[in-house]
Coordinates of C-alpha atoms in Angstrom, one line a residue:
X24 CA -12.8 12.9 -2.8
X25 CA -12.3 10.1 -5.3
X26 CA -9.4 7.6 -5.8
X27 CA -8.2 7.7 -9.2
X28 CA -5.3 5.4 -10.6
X29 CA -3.3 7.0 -13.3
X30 CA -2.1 4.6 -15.9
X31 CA -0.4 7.6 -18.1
X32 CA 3.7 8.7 -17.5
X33 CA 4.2 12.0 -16.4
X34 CA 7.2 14.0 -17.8
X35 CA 10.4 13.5 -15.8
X36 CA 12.0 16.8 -14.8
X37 CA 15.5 17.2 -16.1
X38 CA 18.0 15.4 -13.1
X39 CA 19.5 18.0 -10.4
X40 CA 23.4 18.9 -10.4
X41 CA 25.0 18.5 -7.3
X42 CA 24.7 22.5 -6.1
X43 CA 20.7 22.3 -6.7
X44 CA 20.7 18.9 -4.9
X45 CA 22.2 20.6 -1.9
X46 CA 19.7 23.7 -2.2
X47 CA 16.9 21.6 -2.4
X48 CA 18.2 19.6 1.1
X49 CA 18.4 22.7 2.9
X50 CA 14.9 24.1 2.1
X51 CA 13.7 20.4 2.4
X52 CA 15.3 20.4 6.0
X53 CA 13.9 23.9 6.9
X54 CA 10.4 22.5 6.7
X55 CA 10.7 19.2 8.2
X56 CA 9.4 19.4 12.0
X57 CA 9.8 15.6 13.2
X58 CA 13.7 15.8 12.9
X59 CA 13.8 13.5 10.0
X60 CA 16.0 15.6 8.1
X61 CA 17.7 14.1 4.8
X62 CA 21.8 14.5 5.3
X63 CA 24.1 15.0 1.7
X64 CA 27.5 12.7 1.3
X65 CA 30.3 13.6 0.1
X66 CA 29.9 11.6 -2.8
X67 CA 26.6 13.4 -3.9
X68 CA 24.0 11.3 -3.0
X69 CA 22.0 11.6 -0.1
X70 CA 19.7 9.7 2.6
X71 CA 16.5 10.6 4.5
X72 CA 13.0 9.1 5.5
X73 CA 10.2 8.4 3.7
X74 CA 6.8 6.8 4.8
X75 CA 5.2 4.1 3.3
X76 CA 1.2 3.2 4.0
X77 CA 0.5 -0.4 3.4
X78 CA -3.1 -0.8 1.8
X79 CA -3.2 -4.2 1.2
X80 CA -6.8 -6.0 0.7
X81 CA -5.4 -9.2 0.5
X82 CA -4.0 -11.8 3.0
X83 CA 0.3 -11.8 3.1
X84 CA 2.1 -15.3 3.5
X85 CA 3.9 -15.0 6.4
X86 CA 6.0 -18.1 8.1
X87 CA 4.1 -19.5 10.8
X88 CA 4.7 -20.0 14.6
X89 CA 8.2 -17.2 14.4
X90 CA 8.2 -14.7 16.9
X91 CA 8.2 -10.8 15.7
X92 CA 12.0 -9.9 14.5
X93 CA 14.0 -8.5 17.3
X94 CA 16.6 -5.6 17.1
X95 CA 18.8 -8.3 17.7
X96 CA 18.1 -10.0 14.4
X97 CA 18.0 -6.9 12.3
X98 CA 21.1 -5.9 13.0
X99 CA 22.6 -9.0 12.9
X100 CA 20.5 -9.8 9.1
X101 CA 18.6 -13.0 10.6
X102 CA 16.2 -14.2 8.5
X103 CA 13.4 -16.0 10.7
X104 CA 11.2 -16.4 7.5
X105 CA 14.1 -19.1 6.8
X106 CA 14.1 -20.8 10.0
X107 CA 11.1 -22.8 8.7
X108 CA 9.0 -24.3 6.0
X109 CA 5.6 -23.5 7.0
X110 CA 3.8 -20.7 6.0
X111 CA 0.4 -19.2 7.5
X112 CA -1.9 -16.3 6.0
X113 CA -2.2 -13.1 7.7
X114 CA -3.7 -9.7 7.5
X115 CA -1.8 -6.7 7.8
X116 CA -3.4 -3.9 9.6
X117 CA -5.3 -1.5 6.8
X118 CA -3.9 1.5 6.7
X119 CA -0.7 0.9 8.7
X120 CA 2.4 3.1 8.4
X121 CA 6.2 2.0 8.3
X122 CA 9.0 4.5 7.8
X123 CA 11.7 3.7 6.3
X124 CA 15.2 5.4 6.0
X125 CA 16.7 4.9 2.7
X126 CA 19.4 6.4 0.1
X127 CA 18.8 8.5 -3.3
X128 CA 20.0 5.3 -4.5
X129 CA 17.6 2.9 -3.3
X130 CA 15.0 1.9 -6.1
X131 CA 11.3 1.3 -5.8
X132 CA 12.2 -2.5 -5.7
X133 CA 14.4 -2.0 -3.3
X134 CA 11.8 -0.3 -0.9
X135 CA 9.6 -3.3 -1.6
X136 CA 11.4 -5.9 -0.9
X137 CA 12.6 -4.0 2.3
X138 CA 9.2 -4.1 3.0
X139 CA 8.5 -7.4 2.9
X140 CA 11.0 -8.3 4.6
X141 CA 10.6 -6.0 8.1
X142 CA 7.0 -8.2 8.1
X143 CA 8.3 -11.4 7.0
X144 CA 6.0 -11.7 4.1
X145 CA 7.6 -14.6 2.1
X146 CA 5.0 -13.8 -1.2
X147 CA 6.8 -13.1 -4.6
X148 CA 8.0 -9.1 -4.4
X149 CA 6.2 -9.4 -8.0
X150 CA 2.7 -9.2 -6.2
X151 CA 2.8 -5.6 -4.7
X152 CA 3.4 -2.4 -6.7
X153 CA 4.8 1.0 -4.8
X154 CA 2.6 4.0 -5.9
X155 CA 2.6 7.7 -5.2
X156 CA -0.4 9.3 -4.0
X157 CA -1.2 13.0 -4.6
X158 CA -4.5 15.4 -4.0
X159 CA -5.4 17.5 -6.9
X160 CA -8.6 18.8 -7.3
X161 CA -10.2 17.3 -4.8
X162 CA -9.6 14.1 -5.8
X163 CA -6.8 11.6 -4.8
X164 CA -4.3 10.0 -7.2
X165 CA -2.7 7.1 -7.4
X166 CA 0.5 6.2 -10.1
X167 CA 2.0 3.3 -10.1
X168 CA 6.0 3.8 -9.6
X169 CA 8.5 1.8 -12.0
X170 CA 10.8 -0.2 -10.3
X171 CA 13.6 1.5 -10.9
X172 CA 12.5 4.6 -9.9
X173 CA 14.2 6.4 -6.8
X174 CA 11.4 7.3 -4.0
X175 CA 13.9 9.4 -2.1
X176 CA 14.3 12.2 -4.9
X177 CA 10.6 12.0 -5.6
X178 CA 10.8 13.3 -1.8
X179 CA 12.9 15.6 -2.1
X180 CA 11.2 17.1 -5.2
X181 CA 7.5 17.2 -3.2
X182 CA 9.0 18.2 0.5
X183 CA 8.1 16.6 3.7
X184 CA 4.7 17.3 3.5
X185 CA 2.6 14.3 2.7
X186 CA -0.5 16.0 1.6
X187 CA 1.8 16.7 -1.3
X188 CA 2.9 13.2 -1.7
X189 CA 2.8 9.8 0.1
X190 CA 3.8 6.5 -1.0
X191 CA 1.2 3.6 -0.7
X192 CA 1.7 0.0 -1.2
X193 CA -0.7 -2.2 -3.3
X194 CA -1.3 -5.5 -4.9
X195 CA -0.2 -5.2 -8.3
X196 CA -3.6 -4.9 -10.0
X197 CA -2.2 -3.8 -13.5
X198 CA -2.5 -7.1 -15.2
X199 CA 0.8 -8.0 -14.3
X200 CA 0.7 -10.0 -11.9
X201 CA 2.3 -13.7 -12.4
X202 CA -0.9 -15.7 -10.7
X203 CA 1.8 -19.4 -10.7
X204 CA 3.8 -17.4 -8.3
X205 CA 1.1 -17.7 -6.0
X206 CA 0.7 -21.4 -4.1
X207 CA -2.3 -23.4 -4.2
X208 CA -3.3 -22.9 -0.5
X209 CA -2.6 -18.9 -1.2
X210 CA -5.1 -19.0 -4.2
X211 CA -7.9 -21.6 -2.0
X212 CA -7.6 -18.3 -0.1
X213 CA -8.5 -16.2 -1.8
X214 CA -11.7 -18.0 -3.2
X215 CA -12.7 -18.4 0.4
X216 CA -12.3 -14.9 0.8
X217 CA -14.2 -13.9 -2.4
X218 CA -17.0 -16.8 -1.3
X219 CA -17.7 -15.2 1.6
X220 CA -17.6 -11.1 0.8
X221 CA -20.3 -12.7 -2.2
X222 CA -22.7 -14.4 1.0
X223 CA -22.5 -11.1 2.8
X224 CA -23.6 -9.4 -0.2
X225 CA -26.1 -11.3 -1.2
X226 CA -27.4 -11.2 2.7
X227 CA -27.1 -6.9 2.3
X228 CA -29.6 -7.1 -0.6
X229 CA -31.9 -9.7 0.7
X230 CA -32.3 -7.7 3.4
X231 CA -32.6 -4.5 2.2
X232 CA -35.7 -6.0 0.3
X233 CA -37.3 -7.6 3.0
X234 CA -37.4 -4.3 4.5
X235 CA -38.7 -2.5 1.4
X236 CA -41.4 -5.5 1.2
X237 CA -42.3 -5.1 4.6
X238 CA -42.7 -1.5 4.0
X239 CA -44.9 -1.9 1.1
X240 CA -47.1 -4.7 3.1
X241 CA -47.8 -2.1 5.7
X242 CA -48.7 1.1 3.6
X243 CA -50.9 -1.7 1.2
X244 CA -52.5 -2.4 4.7
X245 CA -53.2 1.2 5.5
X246 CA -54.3 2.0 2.4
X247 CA -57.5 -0.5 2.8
X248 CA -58.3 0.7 6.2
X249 CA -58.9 4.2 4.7
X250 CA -62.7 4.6 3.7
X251 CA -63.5 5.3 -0.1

């Protein structure tokens, strides 16, 4: 499969009356089999879960020497990133997966900075970008989600199957990225980063030569054993 970004906007679908909405909850429910089921209010809008996997290639400021956040601390809103001024880098794990439970009314931006905050990543929000993945044709698609889009109804639209649709986050690659939000030790980073990942290339194709060179050596050799 191959990983395409999409830069063009779909077409929106026409928004769901209150009747369709509850339609779509009950035949979104009667497929769900982790009992994450999305519940309707009385007021029309409507909460559930939605998974987010974090595919970040790049180091996260995070503040350094605060322990993990405790139930305690969630539900009492402590902020540990504001217990203290210094800051450390840190990779997330590739691939990792945090769910999240969130209303129809909770924007993209909203899920990001939610984010952020559950790791106690201190970088600018305007860094990362929330995108929707979807397999078509055998090959996997990426768009890039507007900020003020609602995750929760693009849920509810694809079902609970993620094959369908999952939500990934990313740098923000698009060009839109404000580079003085990012501190000098952050952007010393990343040079050392790209410093090395350029040694280690350049080590892959030496080597890769020296073995074709060797190779060469040894059929030349041959060659002048042979007679005639």
């Amino acid at each position: 499969s191959q990983n395409v970004t999409q830069t063009l906007e779909e077409e929106k679908p026409a928004p769901l009356t209150t009747q369709e909405i509850k339609q779509k909850i009950e035949k979104y429910n009667a497929k769900v089999t982790n009992c994450l089921l999305m519940k309707l209010n009385d007021d029309g809008t409507y909460t559930g879960f939605i998974k987010v996997h974090l595919k970040l290639r790049r180091p996260v400021t995070v503040p350094a020497g605060i322990r993990p956040q405790s139930i305690y601390d969630a539900l009492k809103e402590v902020n540990l990133a504001e217990m203290t001024d210094k800051r450390t880098s840190f990779y997330l794990p590739l691939d990792a997966i945090k769910q999240l439970h969130i209303s129809s009314t909770t924007t993209v931006s909203e899920v990001i900075q939610g984010l952020l905050k559950k790791f106690m990543v201190v970088d600018n929000p305007q860094k990362f970008a929330l995108f929707k993945e979807m397999r078509k044709d055998g090959q996997v698609l990426f768009q890039k989600l507007p900020l003020t889009e609602f995750p929760l109804y693009l849920r509810l639209l694809a079902g609970p199957d993620t094959d369908v649709l999952s939500f990934v986050l990313k740098e923000n690659e698009t060009g839109e990225v404000e580079w003085d939000a990012f501190s000098i030790p952050e952007l010393q980073n990343f040079l050392m980063i790209l410093d090395k990942e350029e040694k280690d290339k350049i080590q892959q194709v030496q080597k890769k030569y020296e073995k074709f060179k060797q190779r060469l050596q040894q059929t030349l050799k041959e060659a002048r054993g042979k007679p005639g």
